[in-house]
Amino acid sequence: MDVSPPRHLKARKQPRQARSTSTIDAIFEATIQVLIAEGTHRLTTTRVAERAGVSVGTMYQYFPHKQSLLYALNERYLDRLAERVEMTCCTQHGRPTGEMVEALITAYWEAKTERSDVTRALYSSAVELDNEALIDAFAKRMDAATKAMLLSAPNARYNDISLVNVTLLSVIFGTVRNVFERNLPPSEQNAIRDELRRMCLAYLAMAGGEVFPPTQAA
């Protein structure tokens, strides 16, 4: 069942002109800066407006309160993350499963680590939100993109591709989030990333994907 965004968290209006889009971009970037510098609890629409260089009235035209601003920021972040993973999956159609898994992990991991401070700030900000609709929409897009990719692999014979797919994504997404929440050092992050790849390949081989050479699955 589809989940609609909570009405009280919707933006008042959407940008329709280039100038309005630039204003929203400035507001979102200022929100990220305040989140990183001061944390979710000290973030206010007034602080964001000052940092973005816009009036409180302009801010209020789009976001009536802090929660609607954070909701829109997380919505944009998840939309861009989904687009990045979808594009990666499309480019991997028809390739061996091992290459698919490597590309999927790389795309998701790099998207999260390019600005790790932003990732941590958004994880923290989402705690205050009724974000079920955002997660539902993101999950549906990821499920569709990765399922189609896995099924296109040579010799792929999954008995329950939906279960296999959601398990694979849960392992990848959960591992990456755990790495961030524990603030692990880079060397340990790299080691975990290698182990994640091995684990995913072994699971897919067991679940009915193509048989991997020992050097790939090891």
mmCIF file of C-alpha atoms in Angstrom:
data_model
loop_
_atom_site.group_PDB
_atom_site.id
_atom_site.type_symbol
_atom_site.label_atom_id
_atom_site.label_comp_id
_atom_site.label_asym_id
_atom_site.label_seq_id
_atom_site.Cartn_x
_atom_site.Cartn_y
_atom_site.Cartn_z
ATOM 1 C CA MET A 1 0.000 0.000 0.000
ATOM 2 C CA ASP A 2 1.319 3.444 -0.921
ATOM 3 C CA VAL A 3 1.989 5.834 1.936
ATOM 4 C CA SER A 4 1.256 9.520 1.308
ATOM 5 C CA PRO A 5 3.476 12.215 2.826
ATOM 6 C CA PRO A 6 2.011 13.753 6.007
ATOM 7 C CA ARG A 7 0.105 16.901 5.047
ATOM 8 C CA HIS A 8 1.732 19.042 7.749
ATOM 9 C CA LEU A 9 5.195 18.201 6.412
ATOM 10 C CA LYS A 10 4.584 19.192 2.809
ATOM 11 C CA ALA A 11 6.266 22.312 1.468
ATOM 12 C CA ARG A 12 3.894 25.258 1.019
ATOM 13 C CA LYS A 13 4.848 25.624 -2.639
ATOM 14 C CA GLN A 14 7.284 24.201 -5.166
ATOM 15 C CA PRO A 15 9.856 26.336 -7.036
ATOM 16 C CA ARG A 16 8.771 26.964 -10.637
ATOM 17 C CA GLN A 17 11.391 29.435 -11.840
ATOM 18 C CA ALA A 18 15.176 29.381 -11.908
ATOM 19 C CA ARG A 19 15.356 32.084 -9.241
ATOM 20 C CA SER A 20 13.064 30.129 -6.935
ATOM 21 C CA THR A 21 15.085 26.968 -7.497
ATOM 22 C CA SER A 22 18.278 28.817 -6.568
ATOM 23 C CA THR A 23 16.599 30.048 -3.398
ATOM 24 C CA ILE A 24 15.605 26.522 -2.421
ATOM 25 C CA ASP A 25 19.132 25.284 -3.149
ATOM 26 C CA ALA A 26 20.536 27.988 -0.867
ATOM 27 C CA ILE A 27 18.050 27.102 1.873
ATOM 28 C CA PHE A 28 18.897 23.412 1.691
ATOM 29 C CA GLU A 29 22.649 24.053 1.765
ATOM 30 C CA ALA A 30 22.217 26.426 4.714
ATOM 31 C CA THR A 31 20.148 23.783 6.503
ATOM 32 C CA ILE A 32 22.937 21.247 6.065
ATOM 33 C CA GLN A 33 25.497 23.739 7.381
ATOM 34 C CA VAL A 34 23.421 24.462 10.484
ATOM 35 C CA LEU A 35 22.813 20.755 11.072
ATOM 36 C CA ILE A 36 26.533 20.014 10.896
ATOM 37 C CA ALA A 37 27.593 23.000 12.997
ATOM 38 C CA GLU A 38 24.868 23.002 15.649
ATOM 39 C CA GLY A 39 22.852 19.804 15.398
ATOM 40 C CA THR A 40 19.184 19.083 14.845
ATOM 41 C CA HIS A 41 18.002 20.414 18.207
ATOM 42 C CA ARG A 42 19.430 23.899 17.620
ATOM 43 C CA LEU A 43 18.235 24.163 14.028
ATOM 44 C CA THR A 44 15.499 26.743 13.459
ATOM 45 C CA THR A 45 14.031 28.232 10.294
ATOM 46 C CA THR A 46 15.295 31.651 11.455
ATOM 47 C CA ARG A 47 18.888 30.408 11.732
ATOM 48 C CA VAL A 48 18.636 28.775 8.317
ATOM 49 C CA ALA A 49 17.177 31.912 6.726
ATOM 50 C CA GLU A 50 20.020 34.033 8.101
ATOM 51 C CA ARG A 51 22.676 31.635 6.831
ATOM 52 C CA ALA A 52 20.978 31.291 3.431
ATOM 53 C CA GLY A 53 20.692 35.055 3.046
ATOM 54 C CA VAL A 54 16.911 35.068 2.646
ATOM 55 C CA SER A 55 14.186 36.690 4.678
ATOM 56 C CA VAL A 56 12.149 34.751 7.207
ATOM 57 C CA GLY A 57 9.114 35.625 5.091
ATOM 58 C CA THR A 58 10.667 33.990 2.037
ATOM 59 C CA MET A 59 11.518 30.925 4.087
ATOM 60 C CA TYR A 60 7.944 30.745 5.364
ATOM 61 C CA GLN A 61 6.601 30.800 1.792
ATOM 62 C CA TYR A 62 8.149 27.386 1.273
ATOM 63 C CA PHE A 63 8.556 25.847 4.717
ATOM 64 C CA PRO A 64 6.170 26.795 7.533
ATOM 65 C CA HIS A 65 8.260 25.103 10.220
ATOM 66 C CA LYS A 66 11.420 23.153 10.961
ATOM 67 C CA GLN A 67 9.887 19.726 10.362
ATOM 68 C CA SER A 68 8.670 20.567 6.860
ATOM 69 C CA LEU A 69 12.137 21.890 5.998
ATOM 70 C CA LEU A 70 13.860 18.731 7.241
ATOM 71 C CA TYR A 71 11.322 16.561 5.442
ATOM 72 C CA ALA A 72 11.983 18.330 2.123
ATOM 73 C CA LEU A 73 15.744 18.113 2.629
ATOM 74 C CA ASN A 74 15.598 14.365 3.297
ATOM 75 C CA GLU A 75 13.231 13.919 0.349
ATOM 76 C CA ARG A 76 15.679 15.589 -2.021
ATOM 77 C CA TYR A 77 18.598 13.592 -0.629
ATOM 78 C CA LEU A 78 16.803 10.253 -1.050
ATOM 79 C CA ASP A 79 15.613 11.185 -4.538
ATOM 80 C CA ARG A 80 19.152 11.950 -5.690
ATOM 81 C CA LEU A 81 20.486 8.820 -4.027
ATOM 82 C CA ALA A 82 17.813 6.734 -5.773
ATOM 83 C CA GLU A 83 18.657 8.289 -9.141
ATOM 84 C CA ARG A 84 22.317 7.463 -8.666
ATOM 85 C CA VAL A 85 21.657 3.824 -7.791
ATOM 86 C CA GLU A 86 19.085 3.459 -10.591
ATOM 87 C CA MET A 87 21.584 4.731 -13.139
ATOM 88 C CA THR A 88 24.212 2.306 -11.862
ATOM 89 C CA CYS A 89 21.805 -0.620 -12.066
ATOM 90 C CA CYS A 90 20.826 0.260 -15.629
ATOM 91 C CA THR A 91 24.448 0.302 -16.768
ATOM 92 C CA GLN A 92 25.001 -3.165 -15.261
ATOM 93 C CA HIS A 93 22.193 -4.999 -17.080
ATOM 94 C CA GLY A 94 23.434 -8.231 -18.645
ATOM 95 C CA ARG A 95 26.756 -8.256 -16.833
ATOM 96 C CA PRO A 96 27.966 -11.020 -14.483
ATOM 97 C CA THR A 97 26.447 -10.892 -11.010
ATOM 98 C CA GLY A 98 29.826 -10.242 -9.400
ATOM 99 C CA GLU A 99 30.226 -7.030 -11.384
ATOM 100 C CA MET A 100 26.668 -6.006 -10.532
ATOM 101 C CA VAL A 101 27.262 -6.417 -6.806
ATOM 102 C CA GLU A 102 30.546 -4.536 -6.934
ATOM 103 C CA ALA A 103 28.934 -1.643 -8.824
ATOM 104 C CA LEU A 104 25.913 -1.519 -6.510
ATOM 105 C CA ILE A 105 28.000 -1.466 -3.330
ATOM 106 C CA THR A 106 30.365 1.107 -4.814
ATOM 107 C CA ALA A 107 27.570 3.444 -5.914
ATOM 108 C CA TYR A 108 25.770 3.341 -2.569
ATOM 109 C CA TRP A 109 28.941 3.502 -0.468
ATOM 110 C CA GLU A 110 30.415 6.430 -2.393
ATOM 111 C CA ALA A 111 27.139 8.333 -2.319
ATOM 112 C CA LYS A 112 27.178 8.050 1.465
ATOM 113 C CA THR A 113 30.868 8.837 1.957
ATOM 114 C CA GLU A 114 31.432 11.736 -0.447
ATOM 115 C CA ARG A 115 30.072 14.044 2.240
ATOM 116 C CA SER A 116 30.018 11.843 5.304
ATOM 117 C CA ASP A 117 29.265 14.811 7.569
ATOM 118 C CA VAL A 118 26.078 15.423 5.578
ATOM 119 C CA THR A 119 25.112 11.767 5.762
ATOM 120 C CA ARG A 120 25.453 11.749 9.544
ATOM 121 C CA ALA A 121 23.524 15.019 9.865
ATOM 122 C CA LEU A 122 20.645 13.684 7.776
ATOM 123 C CA TYR A 123 20.536 10.402 9.704
ATOM 124 C CA SER A 124 20.226 12.478 12.873
ATOM 125 C CA SER A 125 17.593 14.833 11.459
ATOM 126 C CA ALA A 126 15.382 11.978 10.246
ATOM 127 C CA VAL A 127 14.804 10.816 13.821
ATOM 128 C CA GLU A 128 12.386 13.705 14.369
ATOM 129 C CA LEU A 129 10.373 13.053 11.209
ATOM 130 C CA ASP A 130 7.377 10.984 10.223
ATOM 131 C CA ASN A 131 9.344 9.742 7.230
ATOM 132 C CA GLU A 132 7.472 6.527 6.437
ATOM 133 C CA ALA A 133 6.381 7.887 3.054
ATOM 134 C CA LEU A 134 9.939 8.834 2.110
ATOM 135 C CA ILE A 135 11.348 5.438 3.044
ATOM 136 C CA ASP A 136 8.503 3.658 1.254
ATOM 137 C CA ALA A 137 9.059 5.580 -1.989
ATOM 138 C CA PHE A 138 12.830 5.110 -1.836
ATOM 139 C CA ALA A 139 12.522 1.385 -1.102
ATOM 140 C CA LYS A 140 10.161 0.830 -4.049
ATOM 141 C CA ARG A 141 12.583 2.510 -6.438
ATOM 142 C CA MET A 142 15.539 0.529 -5.128
ATOM 143 C CA ASP A 143 13.624 -2.766 -5.225
ATOM 144 C CA ALA A 144 12.596 -2.225 -8.847
ATOM 145 C CA ALA A 145 16.053 -1.147 -10.036
ATOM 146 C CA THR A 146 18.091 -3.873 -8.351
ATOM 147 C CA LYS A 147 15.598 -6.655 -9.074
ATOM 148 C CA ALA A 148 15.634 -5.892 -12.802
ATOM 149 C CA MET A 149 19.420 -5.770 -12.742
ATOM 150 C CA LEU A 150 19.829 -9.119 -10.949
ATOM 151 C CA LEU A 151 17.370 -10.866 -13.263
ATOM 152 C CA SER A 152 19.322 -9.709 -16.309
ATOM 153 C CA ALA A 153 22.485 -11.557 -15.215
ATOM 154 C CA PRO A 154 23.560 -14.564 -17.283
ATOM 155 C CA ASN A 155 22.412 -17.861 -15.725
ATOM 156 C CA ALA A 156 20.455 -16.158 -12.931
ATOM 157 C CA ARG A 157 17.859 -18.597 -11.555
ATOM 158 C CA TYR A 158 16.311 -17.204 -8.381
ATOM 159 C CA ASN A 159 13.343 -19.048 -6.872
ATOM 160 C CA ASP A 160 12.164 -15.949 -5.003
ATOM 161 C CA ILE A 161 13.840 -12.892 -6.499
ATOM 162 C CA SER A 162 11.790 -10.475 -4.384
ATOM 163 C CA LEU A 163 13.006 -12.023 -1.138
ATOM 164 C CA VAL A 164 16.574 -12.319 -2.388
ATOM 165 C CA ASN A 165 16.564 -8.716 -3.555
ATOM 166 C CA VAL A 166 15.202 -7.175 -0.362
ATOM 167 C CA THR A 167 17.625 -9.280 1.700
ATOM 168 C CA LEU A 168 20.560 -8.095 -0.404
ATOM 169 C CA LEU A 169 19.565 -4.444 -0.085
ATOM 170 C CA SER A 170 18.947 -4.783 3.650
ATOM 171 C CA VAL A 171 22.448 -6.151 4.133
ATOM 172 C CA ILE A 172 24.091 -3.427 2.033
ATOM 173 C CA PHE A 173 22.105 -0.493 3.415
ATOM 174 C CA GLY A 174 22.263 -1.734 6.993
ATOM 175 C CA THR A 175 26.007 -2.301 6.861
ATOM 176 C CA VAL A 176 26.710 1.153 5.477
ATOM 177 C CA ARG A 177 24.529 2.819 8.096
ATOM 178 C CA ASN A 178 26.187 0.875 10.898
ATOM 179 C CA VAL A 179 29.607 1.969 9.682
ATOM 180 C CA PHE A 180 28.534 5.588 9.896
ATOM 181 C CA GLU A 181 26.758 5.341 13.221
ATOM 182 C CA ARG A 182 29.843 3.756 14.783
ATOM 183 C CA ASN A 183 32.123 6.328 13.132
ATOM 184 C CA LEU A 184 34.655 3.673 12.215
ATOM 185 C CA PRO A 185 38.124 4.689 10.939
ATOM 186 C CA PRO A 186 38.762 4.590 7.167
ATOM 187 C CA SER A 187 40.943 1.472 7.319
ATOM 188 C CA GLU A 188 38.205 -0.463 9.079
ATOM 189 C CA GLN A 189 35.579 0.908 6.697
ATOM 190 C CA ASN A 190 37.566 -0.407 3.716
ATOM 191 C CA ALA A 191 37.930 -3.820 5.322
ATOM 192 C CA ILE A 192 34.199 -4.009 6.033
ATOM 193 C CA ARG A 193 33.440 -2.977 2.463
ATOM 194 C CA ASP A 194 35.513 -5.907 1.163
ATOM 195 C CA GLU A 195 33.765 -8.287 3.562
ATOM 196 C CA LEU A 196 30.374 -6.929 2.501
ATOM 197 C CA ARG A 197 31.145 -7.731 -1.130
ATOM 198 C CA ARG A 198 32.184 -11.285 -0.277
ATOM 199 C CA MET A 199 29.111 -11.835 1.857
ATOM 200 C CA CYS A 200 26.742 -10.576 -0.860
ATOM 201 C CA LEU A 201 28.345 -12.708 -3.555
ATOM 202 C CA ALA A 202 28.195 -15.823 -1.396
ATOM 203 C CA TYR A 203 24.549 -15.201 -0.551
ATOM 204 C CA LEU A 204 23.511 -14.667 -4.174
ATOM 205 C CA ALA A 205 25.337 -17.802 -5.283
ATOM 206 C CA MET A 206 23.521 -19.802 -2.612
ATOM 207 C CA ALA A 207 20.173 -18.194 -3.514
ATOM 208 C CA GLY A 208 20.324 -19.304 -7.126
ATOM 209 C CA GLY A 209 22.382 -16.770 -8.992
ATOM 210 C CA GLU A 210 25.167 -17.693 -11.351
ATOM 211 C CA VAL A 211 28.019 -19.770 -9.942
ATOM 212 C CA PHE A 212 31.005 -17.570 -9.169
ATOM 213 C CA PRO A 213 34.616 -18.617 -9.678
ATOM 214 C CA PRO A 214 36.315 -19.368 -6.337
ATOM 215 C CA THR A 215 38.448 -16.242 -6.641
ATOM 216 C CA GLN A 216 35.342 -14.053 -6.800
ATOM 217 C CA ALA A 217 33.370 -15.667 -4.018
ATOM 218 C CA ALA A 218 36.307 -16.094 -1.649
#
